[in-house]
XYZ file of N, CA and C in Angstrom:
771
model
N -95.842 70.684 68.775
C -94.637 70.238 69.488
C -94.227 71.289 70.516
N -94.033 70.879 71.770
C -93.619 71.807 72.812
C -92.111 71.957 72.751
N -91.617 73.188 72.450
C -90.183 73.376 72.286
C -89.619 74.420 73.241
N -90.451 75.014 74.078
C -89.933 75.974 75.026
C -90.756 75.938 76.304
N -90.131 76.309 77.403
C -90.839 76.381 78.653
C -91.743 77.613 78.620
N -92.741 77.636 79.540
C -93.625 78.782 79.582
C -92.847 80.053 79.922
N -91.890 79.898 80.831
C -91.035 81.013 81.197
C -89.584 80.553 81.049
N -89.046 80.572 79.847
C -87.698 80.037 79.620
C -86.643 80.810 80.379
N -85.620 80.099 80.802
C -84.501 80.723 81.489
C -83.724 81.595 80.515
N -83.076 82.652 81.013
C -82.288 83.527 80.129
C -81.251 82.731 79.336
N -81.239 82.960 78.029
C -80.311 82.246 77.164
C -80.861 80.951 76.623
N -82.026 80.531 77.124
C -82.615 79.260 76.695
C -84.002 79.457 76.103
N -84.259 80.615 75.532
C -85.525 80.863 74.867
C -85.585 80.062 73.560
N -86.677 80.188 72.836
C -86.789 79.518 71.538
C -87.404 80.450 70.519
N -86.762 80.547 69.353
C -87.264 81.365 68.246
C -88.084 80.452 67.333
N -89.390 80.559 67.421
C -90.270 79.685 66.640
C -90.306 80.063 65.163
N -90.118 81.332 64.857
C -90.120 81.797 63.473
C -88.811 81.381 62.815
N -88.872 80.381 61.930
C -87.642 79.817 61.365
C -86.991 80.746 60.353
N -87.777 81.611 59.709
C -87.181 82.611 58.825
C -86.349 83.599 59.650
N -86.872 83.959 60.818
C -86.138 84.854 61.708
C -84.874 84.172 62.226
N -84.963 82.874 62.499
C -83.798 82.130 62.957
C -82.710 82.110 61.879
N -83.134 81.882 60.644
C -82.179 81.885 59.533
C -81.527 83.258 59.391
N -82.314 84.319 59.511
C -81.770 85.674 59.385
C -80.752 85.958 60.483
N -81.024 85.463 61.700
C -80.093 85.671 62.813
C -78.761 84.978 62.541
N -78.817 83.771 62.018
C -77.590 83.038 61.702
C -76.800 83.763 60.616
N -77.486 84.196 59.583
C -76.794 84.869 58.487
C -76.156 86.175 58.948
N -76.783 86.864 59.893
C -76.163 88.062 60.465
C -74.895 87.694 61.236
N -74.971 86.607 61.996
C -73.812 86.158 62.759
C -72.667 85.741 61.849
N -73.005 85.334 60.627
C -71.998 84.903 59.648
C -71.509 86.066 58.786
N -71.811 87.281 59.190
C -71.327 88.446 58.459
C -72.075 88.711 57.177
N -73.338 88.259 57.105
C -74.131 88.508 55.910
C -74.100 87.383 54.900
N -73.479 86.260 55.251
C -73.490 85.115 54.340
C -74.937 84.712 54.071
N -75.271 84.479 52.804
C -76.631 84.125 52.431
C -76.670 82.697 51.888
N -77.463 81.848 52.535
C -77.582 80.467 52.082
C -78.345 80.398 50.765
N -77.941 79.474 49.910
C -78.646 79.245 48.650
C -80.016 78.636 48.959
N -80.818 78.431 47.933
C -82.165 77.891 48.138
C -82.116 76.555 48.878
N -81.267 75.642 48.417
C -81.141 74.349 49.085
C -80.438 74.449 50.418
N -79.650 75.511 50.590
C -78.901 75.682 51.822
C -79.776 75.959 53.025
N -80.984 76.474 52.771
C -81.904 76.729 53.879
C -82.263 75.432 54.602
N -82.383 74.356 53.848
C -82.660 73.060 54.460
C -81.455 72.567 55.255
N -80.261 72.803 54.727
C -79.045 72.441 55.459
C -78.989 73.186 56.788
N -79.289 74.467 56.743
C -79.232 75.272 57.957
C -80.263 74.787 58.974
N -81.454 74.436 58.516
C -82.470 73.955 59.445
C -82.038 72.644 60.086
N -81.342 71.800 59.332
C -80.786 70.576 59.922
C -79.727 70.923 60.974
N -78.919 71.946 60.684
C -77.895 72.372 61.638
C -78.525 72.893 62.924
N -79.741 73.414 62.814
C -80.433 73.996 63.964
C -81.474 73.056 64.554
N -81.350 71.758 64.263
C -82.279 70.763 64.793
C -81.526 69.786 65.666
N -81.656 69.955 66.979
C -80.972 69.068 67.920
C -81.812 67.834 68.223
N -83.090 68.057 68.454
C -84.004 66.939 68.716
C -85.424 67.406 68.442
N -86.279 66.490 68.042
C -87.682 66.811 67.759
C -88.578 65.772 68.418
N -89.849 66.068 68.446
C -90.816 65.138 69.034
C -90.803 63.840 68.225
N -90.907 62.697 68.895
C -90.892 61.408 68.179
C -91.910 61.308 67.055
N -93.019 62.047 67.162
C -94.041 61.987 66.107
C -93.653 62.792 64.873
N -92.677 63.679 65.018
C -92.285 64.519 63.897
C -91.299 63.795 62.989
N -90.823 64.533 62.007
C -89.942 63.940 60.991
C -88.757 63.228 61.615
N -88.506 62.009 61.174
C -87.352 61.251 61.656
C -86.091 61.676 60.909
N -84.966 61.504 61.543
C -83.689 61.735 60.871
C -83.101 63.103 61.093
N -83.846 64.036 61.711
C -83.321 65.379 61.917
C -82.087 65.405 62.792
N -82.121 64.628 63.871
C -80.979 64.565 64.785
C -79.754 63.972 64.095
N -79.973 62.928 63.288
C -78.856 62.300 62.585
C -78.214 63.271 61.603
N -79.028 64.048 60.904
C -78.469 65.015 59.948
C -77.707 66.120 60.682
N -78.215 66.523 61.832
C -77.508 67.512 62.654
C -76.135 66.970 63.048
N -76.078 65.725 63.461
C -74.813 65.126 63.888
C -73.826 65.011 62.733
N -74.320 64.720 61.547
C -73.442 64.643 60.377
C -72.844 66.017 60.058
N -73.674 67.064 60.140
C -73.178 68.414 59.904
C -72.187 68.830 60.998
N -72.475 68.423 62.213
C -71.566 68.694 63.333
C -70.204 68.041 63.079
N -70.207 66.800 62.618
C -68.967 66.080 62.291
C -68.176 66.824 61.210
N -68.878 67.213 60.157
C -68.221 67.920 59.060
C -67.700 69.275 59.531
N -68.520 70.006 60.302
C -68.126 71.334 60.761
C -66.922 71.302 61.682
N -66.815 70.259 62.490
C -65.650 70.098 63.370
C -64.369 70.036 62.537
N -64.384 69.206 61.510
C -63.210 69.086 60.639
C -62.984 70.361 59.838
N -64.067 70.979 59.362
C -63.943 72.192 58.547
C -63.359 73.355 59.354
N -63.804 73.497 60.608
C -63.247 74.556 61.455
C -61.761 74.339 61.692
N -61.372 73.091 61.927
C -59.946 72.795 62.097
C -59.155 73.176 60.863
N -59.695 72.855 59.688
C -59.032 73.218 58.428
C -58.960 74.730 58.274
N -60.053 75.415 58.581
C -60.085 76.873 58.438
C -59.007 77.528 59.283
N -58.944 77.174 60.557
C -57.964 77.819 61.435
C -56.545 77.373 61.130
N -56.356 76.130 60.733
C -55.018 75.673 60.357
C -54.475 76.489 59.184
N -55.311 76.703 58.174
C -54.850 77.445 56.988
C -54.730 78.941 57.276
N -55.592 79.474 58.132
C -55.489 80.897 58.497
C -54.166 81.162 59.208
N -53.854 80.359 60.220
C -52.614 80.576 60.967
C -51.381 80.291 60.110
N -51.453 79.262 59.269
C -50.329 78.928 58.390
C -50.045 80.080 57.435
N -51.100 80.686 56.906
C -50.957 81.766 55.928
C -50.555 83.083 56.592
N -51.162 83.401 57.710
C -51.001 84.730 58.294
C -49.748 84.906 59.133
N -49.174 83.825 59.625
C -47.986 83.948 60.477
C -46.962 82.877 60.129
N -46.082 83.165 59.157
C -45.078 82.185 58.736
C -44.095 81.809 59.842
N -44.032 82.598 60.911
C -43.103 82.314 61.998
C -43.568 81.233 62.953
N -44.817 80.810 62.838
C -45.328 79.780 63.741
C -44.790 78.409 63.345
N -44.282 77.673 64.321
C -43.830 76.315 64.019
C -44.992 75.342 64.183
N -44.728 74.070 63.947
C -45.812 73.082 63.971
C -46.515 73.048 65.326
N -45.728 73.120 66.395
C -46.323 73.096 67.726
C -47.223 74.297 67.975
N -46.760 75.478 67.548
C -47.563 76.692 67.712
C -48.878 76.584 66.940
N -48.775 76.126 65.689
C -49.968 75.989 64.856
C -50.980 75.037 65.487
N -50.480 73.942 66.018
C -51.360 72.950 66.632
C -52.075 73.514 67.858
N -51.321 74.211 68.707
C -51.896 74.758 69.936
C -52.952 75.821 69.632
N -52.667 76.711 68.695
C -53.611 77.779 68.367
C -54.872 77.233 67.698
N -54.682 76.294 66.787
C -55.859 75.689 66.147
C -56.725 74.993 67.195
N -56.096 74.207 68.059
C -56.828 73.457 69.069
C -57.593 74.375 70.017
N -56.985 75.488 70.408
C -57.648 76.423 71.324
C -58.888 77.031 70.689
N -58.793 77.386 69.420
C -59.901 78.074 68.757
C -61.062 77.157 68.413
N -60.849 75.852 68.384
C -61.952 74.926 68.089
C -62.335 74.107 69.323
N -61.822 74.495 70.489
C -62.141 73.769 71.716
C -63.612 73.947 72.075
N -64.138 73.011 72.824
C -65.538 73.086 73.243
C -65.817 74.363 74.026
N -64.902 74.739 74.917
C -65.110 75.932 75.723
C -65.186 77.188 74.860
N -64.259 77.312 73.916
C -64.239 78.502 73.048
C -65.502 78.561 72.187
N -65.888 77.448 71.587
C -67.055 77.447 70.710
C -68.345 77.639 71.496
N -68.396 77.142 72.721
C -69.579 77.365 73.552
C -69.752 78.855 73.834
N -68.655 79.550 74.074
C -68.722 80.990 74.306
C -69.153 81.722 73.028
N -68.714 81.232 71.881
C -69.152 81.799 70.603
C -70.663 81.681 70.477
N -71.197 80.503 70.797
C -72.643 80.280 70.685
C -73.428 81.219 71.595
N -72.897 81.493 72.778
C -73.575 82.420 73.695
C -73.538 83.838 73.138
N -72.368 84.277 72.684
C -72.242 85.640 72.163
C -73.132 85.859 70.945
N -73.271 84.833 70.125
C -74.083 84.949 68.910
C -75.538 84.570 69.161
N -75.861 84.211 70.395
C -77.224 83.841 70.785
C -77.789 82.761 69.857
N -77.034 81.690 69.719
C -77.422 80.621 68.804
C -78.349 79.581 69.438
N -78.243 79.382 70.740
C -79.049 78.325 71.356
C -80.553 78.568 71.206
N -81.042 79.799 71.353
C -82.485 80.015 71.156
C -82.970 79.689 69.745
N -82.056 79.567 68.796
C -82.426 79.240 67.417
C -82.544 77.733 67.199
N -82.132 76.957 68.194
C -82.052 75.500 68.055
C -83.394 74.832 68.325
N -83.872 74.020 67.374
C -85.073 73.212 67.597
C -84.712 72.070 68.538
N -85.445 71.943 69.615
C -85.135 70.930 70.616
C -86.421 70.523 71.325
N -86.402 69.323 71.878
C -87.610 68.794 72.520
C -87.242 68.186 73.859
N -88.018 68.530 74.887
C -87.870 67.911 76.204
C -86.441 68.057 76.730
N -85.948 69.280 76.750
C -84.546 69.541 77.101
C -84.403 70.464 78.310
N -85.299 70.342 79.282
C -85.263 71.243 80.434
C -83.916 71.225 81.171
N -83.333 70.058 81.474
C -82.028 70.059 82.159
C -80.939 70.723 81.313
N -80.980 70.462 80.018
C -80.010 71.085 79.109
C -80.215 72.594 79.058
N -81.455 73.033 78.997
C -81.752 74.466 78.987
C -81.190 75.135 80.243
N -81.355 74.481 81.373
C -80.854 75.031 82.640
C -79.331 75.161 82.605
N -78.669 74.131 82.088
C -77.205 74.137 82.003
C -76.727 75.263 81.085
N -77.409 75.430 79.952
C -77.035 76.481 79.006
C -77.274 77.860 79.617
N -78.382 78.013 80.322
C -78.686 79.300 80.953
C -77.630 79.654 81.995
N -77.228 78.684 82.772
C -76.198 78.910 83.796
C -74.884 79.338 83.157
N -74.516 78.663 82.075
C -73.277 79.017 81.383
C -73.393 80.397 80.745
N -74.552 80.700 80.167
C -74.767 82.004 79.544
C -74.563 83.135 80.549
N -75.100 82.964 81.740
C -74.935 83.978 82.778
C -73.471 84.154 83.140
N -72.707 83.057 83.159
C -71.285 83.148 83.512
C -70.497 83.874 82.435
N -70.883 83.697 81.172
C -70.176 84.356 80.068
C -70.511 85.841 80.022
N -71.780 86.163 80.220
C -72.220 87.547 80.098
C -71.966 88.361 81.368
N -71.721 87.688 82.476
C -71.454 88.393 83.726
C -69.968 88.648 83.913
N -69.581 89.218 85.058
C -68.162 89.474 85.333
C -67.388 88.172 85.468
N -66.126 88.204 85.073
C -65.298 86.999 85.126
C -65.063 86.597 86.578
N -65.349 85.343 86.898
C -65.276 84.886 88.285
C -63.925 84.296 88.651
N -63.072 84.016 87.662
C -61.786 83.388 87.932
C -61.863 81.874 87.921
N -63.073 81.327 87.868
C -63.260 79.878 87.834
C -64.336 79.567 86.802
N -63.963 79.565 85.518
C -64.959 79.439 84.453
C -65.731 78.137 84.503
N -67.030 78.236 84.223
C -67.892 77.061 84.143
C -67.611 76.343 82.823
N -67.660 75.032 82.869
C -67.433 74.250 81.655
C -68.569 74.485 80.661
N -68.208 74.789 79.422
C -69.207 75.052 78.398
C -69.957 73.793 78.000
N -71.287 73.841 77.942
C -72.061 72.677 77.490
C -71.706 72.303 76.053
N -71.512 71.033 75.814
C -71.104 70.580 74.485
C -72.126 70.940 73.418
N -73.420 70.973 73.802
C -74.451 71.269 72.813
C -74.209 72.626 72.160
N -73.653 73.578 72.893
C -73.391 74.901 72.324
C -72.304 74.836 71.257
N -71.234 74.105 71.550
C -70.177 73.934 70.545
C -70.703 73.173 69.333
N -71.588 72.209 69.581
C -72.171 71.426 68.484
C -72.934 72.319 67.507
N -73.644 73.321 68.034
C -74.407 74.219 67.155
C -73.462 74.959 66.218
N -72.378 75.484 66.768
C -71.411 76.223 65.945
C -70.853 75.311 64.867
N -70.460 74.105 65.247
C -69.878 73.172 64.282
C -70.878 72.807 63.196
N -72.124 72.562 63.573
C -73.138 72.183 62.589
C -73.418 73.320 61.609
N -73.452 74.554 62.101
C -73.667 75.705 61.218
C -72.508 75.848 60.245
N -71.286 75.692 60.742
C -70.110 75.780 59.861
C -70.143 74.656 58.828
N -70.552 73.460 59.239
C -70.682 72.358 58.283
C -71.686 72.681 57.195
N -72.796 73.320 57.567
C -73.809 73.710 56.583
C -73.261 74.749 55.612
N -72.520 75.705 56.129
C -71.917 76.731 55.258
C -70.922 76.094 54.291
N -70.114 75.181 54.787
C -69.093 74.548 53.944
C -69.740 73.788 52.788
N -70.816 73.072 53.068
C -71.519 72.367 51.996
C -72.215 73.342 51.057
N -72.878 74.336 51.630
C -73.626 75.302 50.832
C -72.711 76.100 49.908
N -71.478 76.339 50.336
C -70.520 77.113 49.533
C -69.760 76.245 48.542
N -70.153 74.980 48.430
C -69.476 74.033 47.524
C -68.029 73.813 47.940
N -67.809 73.710 49.236
C -66.491 73.436 49.816
C -65.473 74.534 49.485
N -65.931 75.770 49.499
C -65.069 76.919 49.193
C -64.247 77.272 50.433
N -62.933 77.045 50.379
C -62.070 77.274 51.538
C -62.010 78.752 51.918
N -62.015 79.638 50.926
C -61.959 81.070 51.219
C -63.209 81.515 51.981
N -64.360 81.043 51.562
C -65.604 81.355 52.273
C -65.553 80.782 53.685
N -65.071 79.559 53.790
C -64.972 78.904 55.089
C -64.099 79.710 56.050
N -62.958 80.177 55.576
C -62.055 80.969 56.416
C -62.713 82.269 56.867
N -63.367 82.940 55.948
C -64.029 84.203 56.272
C -65.116 84.002 57.325
N -65.930 82.984 57.132
C -67.015 82.704 58.066
C -66.460 82.331 59.445
N -65.428 81.505 59.462
C -64.834 81.088 60.734
C -64.301 82.281 61.511
N -63.633 83.205 60.829
C -63.067 84.378 61.504
C -64.154 85.296 62.037
N -65.215 85.494 61.272
C -66.292 86.382 61.707
C -67.108 85.761 62.845
N -67.440 84.487 62.686
C -68.296 83.823 63.659
C -67.598 83.639 65.003
N -66.312 83.327 64.965
C -65.596 82.900 66.173
C -64.783 84.001 66.852
N -65.014 85.251 66.480
C -64.315 86.336 67.168
C -64.640 86.309 68.667
N -63.656 86.665 69.535
C -62.277 87.017 69.199
C -61.434 85.763 68.925
N -60.606 85.845 67.890
C -59.732 84.732 67.539
C -58.513 84.751 68.457
N -58.157 83.588 68.970
C -56.978 83.473 69.835
C -55.757 83.316 68.944
N -54.962 84.368 68.834
C -53.751 84.370 68.013
C -52.534 84.594 68.905
N -51.370 84.352 68.375
C -50.138 84.616 69.123
C -50.058 86.093 69.492
N -50.340 86.969 68.541
C -50.272 88.411 68.781
C -51.231 88.815 69.906
N -52.458 88.316 69.849
C -53.442 88.668 70.867
C -53.041 88.137 72.235
N -52.465 86.952 72.277
C -52.035 86.371 73.546
C -50.912 87.184 74.184
N -50.021 87.716 73.360
C -48.915 88.498 73.904
C -49.361 89.899 74.317
N -50.341 90.452 73.604
C -50.789 91.814 73.908
C -51.810 91.859 75.040
N -52.669 90.853 75.117
C -53.717 90.850 76.132
C -53.964 89.415 76.601
N -52.983 88.840 77.296
C -53.085 87.420 77.662
C -54.285 87.098 78.533
N -54.640 87.999 79.458
C -55.727 87.695 80.380
C -57.051 87.500 79.650
N -57.381 88.410 78.736
C -58.646 88.299 78.002
C -58.691 87.032 77.155
N -57.576 86.728 76.495
C -57.550 85.547 75.644
C -57.635 84.264 76.461
N -56.912 84.196 77.571
C -56.931 82.992 78.393
C -58.296 82.772 79.037
N -59.037 83.846 79.272
C -60.359 83.709 79.861
C -61.360 83.047 78.922
N -60.992 82.924 77.636
C -61.849 82.219 76.681
C -61.784 80.708 76.880
N -60.820 80.254 77.687
C -60.533 78.830 77.773
C -60.551 78.357 79.218
N -60.396 77.055 79.380
C -60.247 76.483 80.716
C -59.460 75.191 80.583
N -58.970 74.686 81.700
C -58.332 73.380 81.715
C -57.069 73.294 80.877
N -56.937 72.183 80.179
C -55.710 71.868 79.448
C -55.381 72.911 78.388
N -56.373 73.393 77.657
C -56.101 74.369 76.606
C -55.516 75.658 77.200
N -56.066 76.086 78.316
C -55.556 77.292 78.965
C -54.128 77.084 79.472
N -53.905 75.962 80.122
C -52.583 75.687 80.673
C -51.525 75.603 79.572
N -51.878 74.979 78.452
C -50.927 74.863 77.345
C -50.553 76.233 76.801
N -51.533 77.126 76.684
C -51.243 78.465 76.176
C -50.458 79.292 77.185
N -50.670 79.059 78.464
C -49.863 79.754 79.469
C -48.388 79.420 79.281
N -48.108 78.146 79.019
C -46.725 77.726 78.769
C -46.198 78.372 77.497
N -47.050 78.418 76.460
C -46.633 79.020 75.194
C -46.265 80.492 75.365
N -47.043 81.214 76.172
C -46.748 82.631 76.391
C -45.365 82.779 77.009
N -45.047 81.914 77.962
C -43.732 81.965 78.595
C -42.635 81.672 77.572
N -42.876 80.719 76.711
C -41.893 80.382 75.684
C -41.706 81.539 74.714
N -42.814 82.143 74.283
C -42.747 83.212 73.292
C -42.073 84.460 73.840
N -42.282 84.779 75.070
C -41.739 86.003 75.656
C -40.390 85.829 76.333
N -39.965 84.575 76.463
C -38.673 84.262 77.081
C -38.683 84.473 78.586
N -39.074 85.633 79.023
C -39.110 85.892 80.454
C -40.462 86.463 80.810
N -41.102 85.917 81.832
C -42.385 86.445 82.291
C -42.336 86.576 83.798
N -42.964 87.591 84.308
C -43.160 87.697 85.748
C -44.532 87.133 86.049
N -44.549 86.128 86.877
C -45.790 85.439 87.174
C -46.227 85.789 88.589
N -47.412 86.336 88.710
C -47.952 86.676 90.014
C -48.664 85.453 90.567
N -48.149 84.918 91.627
C -48.709 83.696 92.189
C -48.714 83.823 93.708
N -49.883 83.964 94.284
C -50.024 84.115 95.728
C -49.230 85.303 96.250
N -49.199 86.385 95.454
C -48.527 87.602 95.886
C -47.027 87.581 95.712
N -46.465 86.483 95.232
C -45.026 86.382 95.034
C -44.717 86.404 93.555
N -43.656 87.077 93.136
C -43.234 87.154 91.751
C -42.083 86.185 91.536
N -42.207 85.391 90.490
C -41.166 84.438 90.162
C -40.734 84.674 88.730
N -39.451 84.734 88.498
C -38.941 84.892 87.136
C -38.716 83.511 86.553
N -39.337 83.256 85.418
C -39.194 81.966 84.750
C -38.646 82.206 83.359
N -37.571 81.568 83.032
C -36.989 81.718 81.707
C -37.327 80.502 80.872
N -37.150 80.644 79.574
C -37.437 79.530 78.682
C -36.626 78.305 79.053
N -35.346 78.516 79.374
C -34.480 77.392 79.697
C -34.918 76.709 80.981
N -35.638 77.446 81.829
C -36.054 76.870 83.100
C -37.436 76.267 83.092
N -38.116 76.333 81.965
C -39.484 75.825 81.912
C -39.550 74.336 82.212
N -38.494 73.630 81.840
C -38.503 72.194 82.056
C -38.548 71.829 83.526
N -38.134 72.748 84.407
C -38.138 72.480 85.827
C -39.440 72.889 86.497
N -40.360 73.519 85.735
C -41.629 73.977 86.292
C -42.663 72.878 86.151
N -43.301 72.541 87.238
C -44.300 71.477 87.170
C -45.533 71.971 86.441
N -46.257 71.038 85.817
C -47.481 71.401 85.117
C -48.504 71.959 86.101
N -48.489 71.454 87.346
C -49.431 71.960 88.337
C -49.211 73.435 88.624
N -47.937 73.843 88.706
C -47.644 75.246 88.967
C -48.118 76.125 87.818
N -47.830 75.697 86.601
C -48.242 76.477 85.441
C -49.759 76.535 85.358
N -50.421 75.439 85.726
C -51.878 75.403 85.663
C -52.554 76.343 86.639
N -51.841 76.796 87.659
C -52.419 77.707 88.645
C -52.334 79.166 88.213
N -51.639 79.438 87.111
C -51.474 80.823 86.696
C -52.830 81.412 86.335
N -53.080 82.605 86.821
C -54.322 83.276 86.469
C -54.081 84.704 86.009
N -52.991 85.326 86.484
C -52.681 86.684 86.069
C -51.268 86.708 85.549
N -51.100 87.203 84.325
C -49.765 87.205 83.719
C -49.418 88.626 83.331
N -48.274 89.118 83.802
C -47.778 90.395 83.375
C -46.521 90.168 82.566
N -46.529 90.548 81.315
C -45.430 90.285 80.408
C -44.446 91.447 80.438
N -43.178 91.131 80.514
C -42.124 92.120 80.414
C -41.099 91.656 79.392
N -40.581 92.570 78.615
C -39.560 92.207 77.634
C -38.288 91.756 78.336
N -37.665 90.736 77.790
C -36.408 90.267 78.371
C -35.328 91.317 78.178
């Protein structure tokens, strides 16, 4: 089965040694070790597509693990934020959970953990090119206009988490630990207030814009640098700010009220 180009693009290589692929995943999970049966689960998580002549059902099992992992990651981050910060209200919890499981955030996780080269795939040259382009954008200097993360990268993270959740017998504590280690840096309220630029660069679009508004709410007063002009926006005045204006924010300097 042909699973890699002769000269694969950076970030789109293929690790043919499946024992080595398993070891790489377990390192990314902080040393989590799959049980004997869990190795098969992990291989399903790392099977995106195979040659039609090969075993049928691999893609379907990958999708099932992806479905489970999506829900499991949401549960992990919901319980982490609920437990670690009692001051967060329902809206805060929802926004933080959503940001950390967004396609853009998880795609960046997959690049940092070099998960795509571990994925079994067939006839995926256009996808490989897209992943390579995104990988270069993540590993290079921030351009101010982030490329949209390929969904396949987020799918890998979700499928691996789904495999861990099943392998651990649905152990929530294990799930939380794995989610925190795998998905670093975690976007938290504290991190957003201390280093908003780095945290916001993990995201794009609606998720980024929503967190920009949250930062303004949390800090009460922010000085926003927009086209060289500074504007003071207070919490009470947020209702008068258009979503388009907030969506243009790229540099935020926080000052105490």
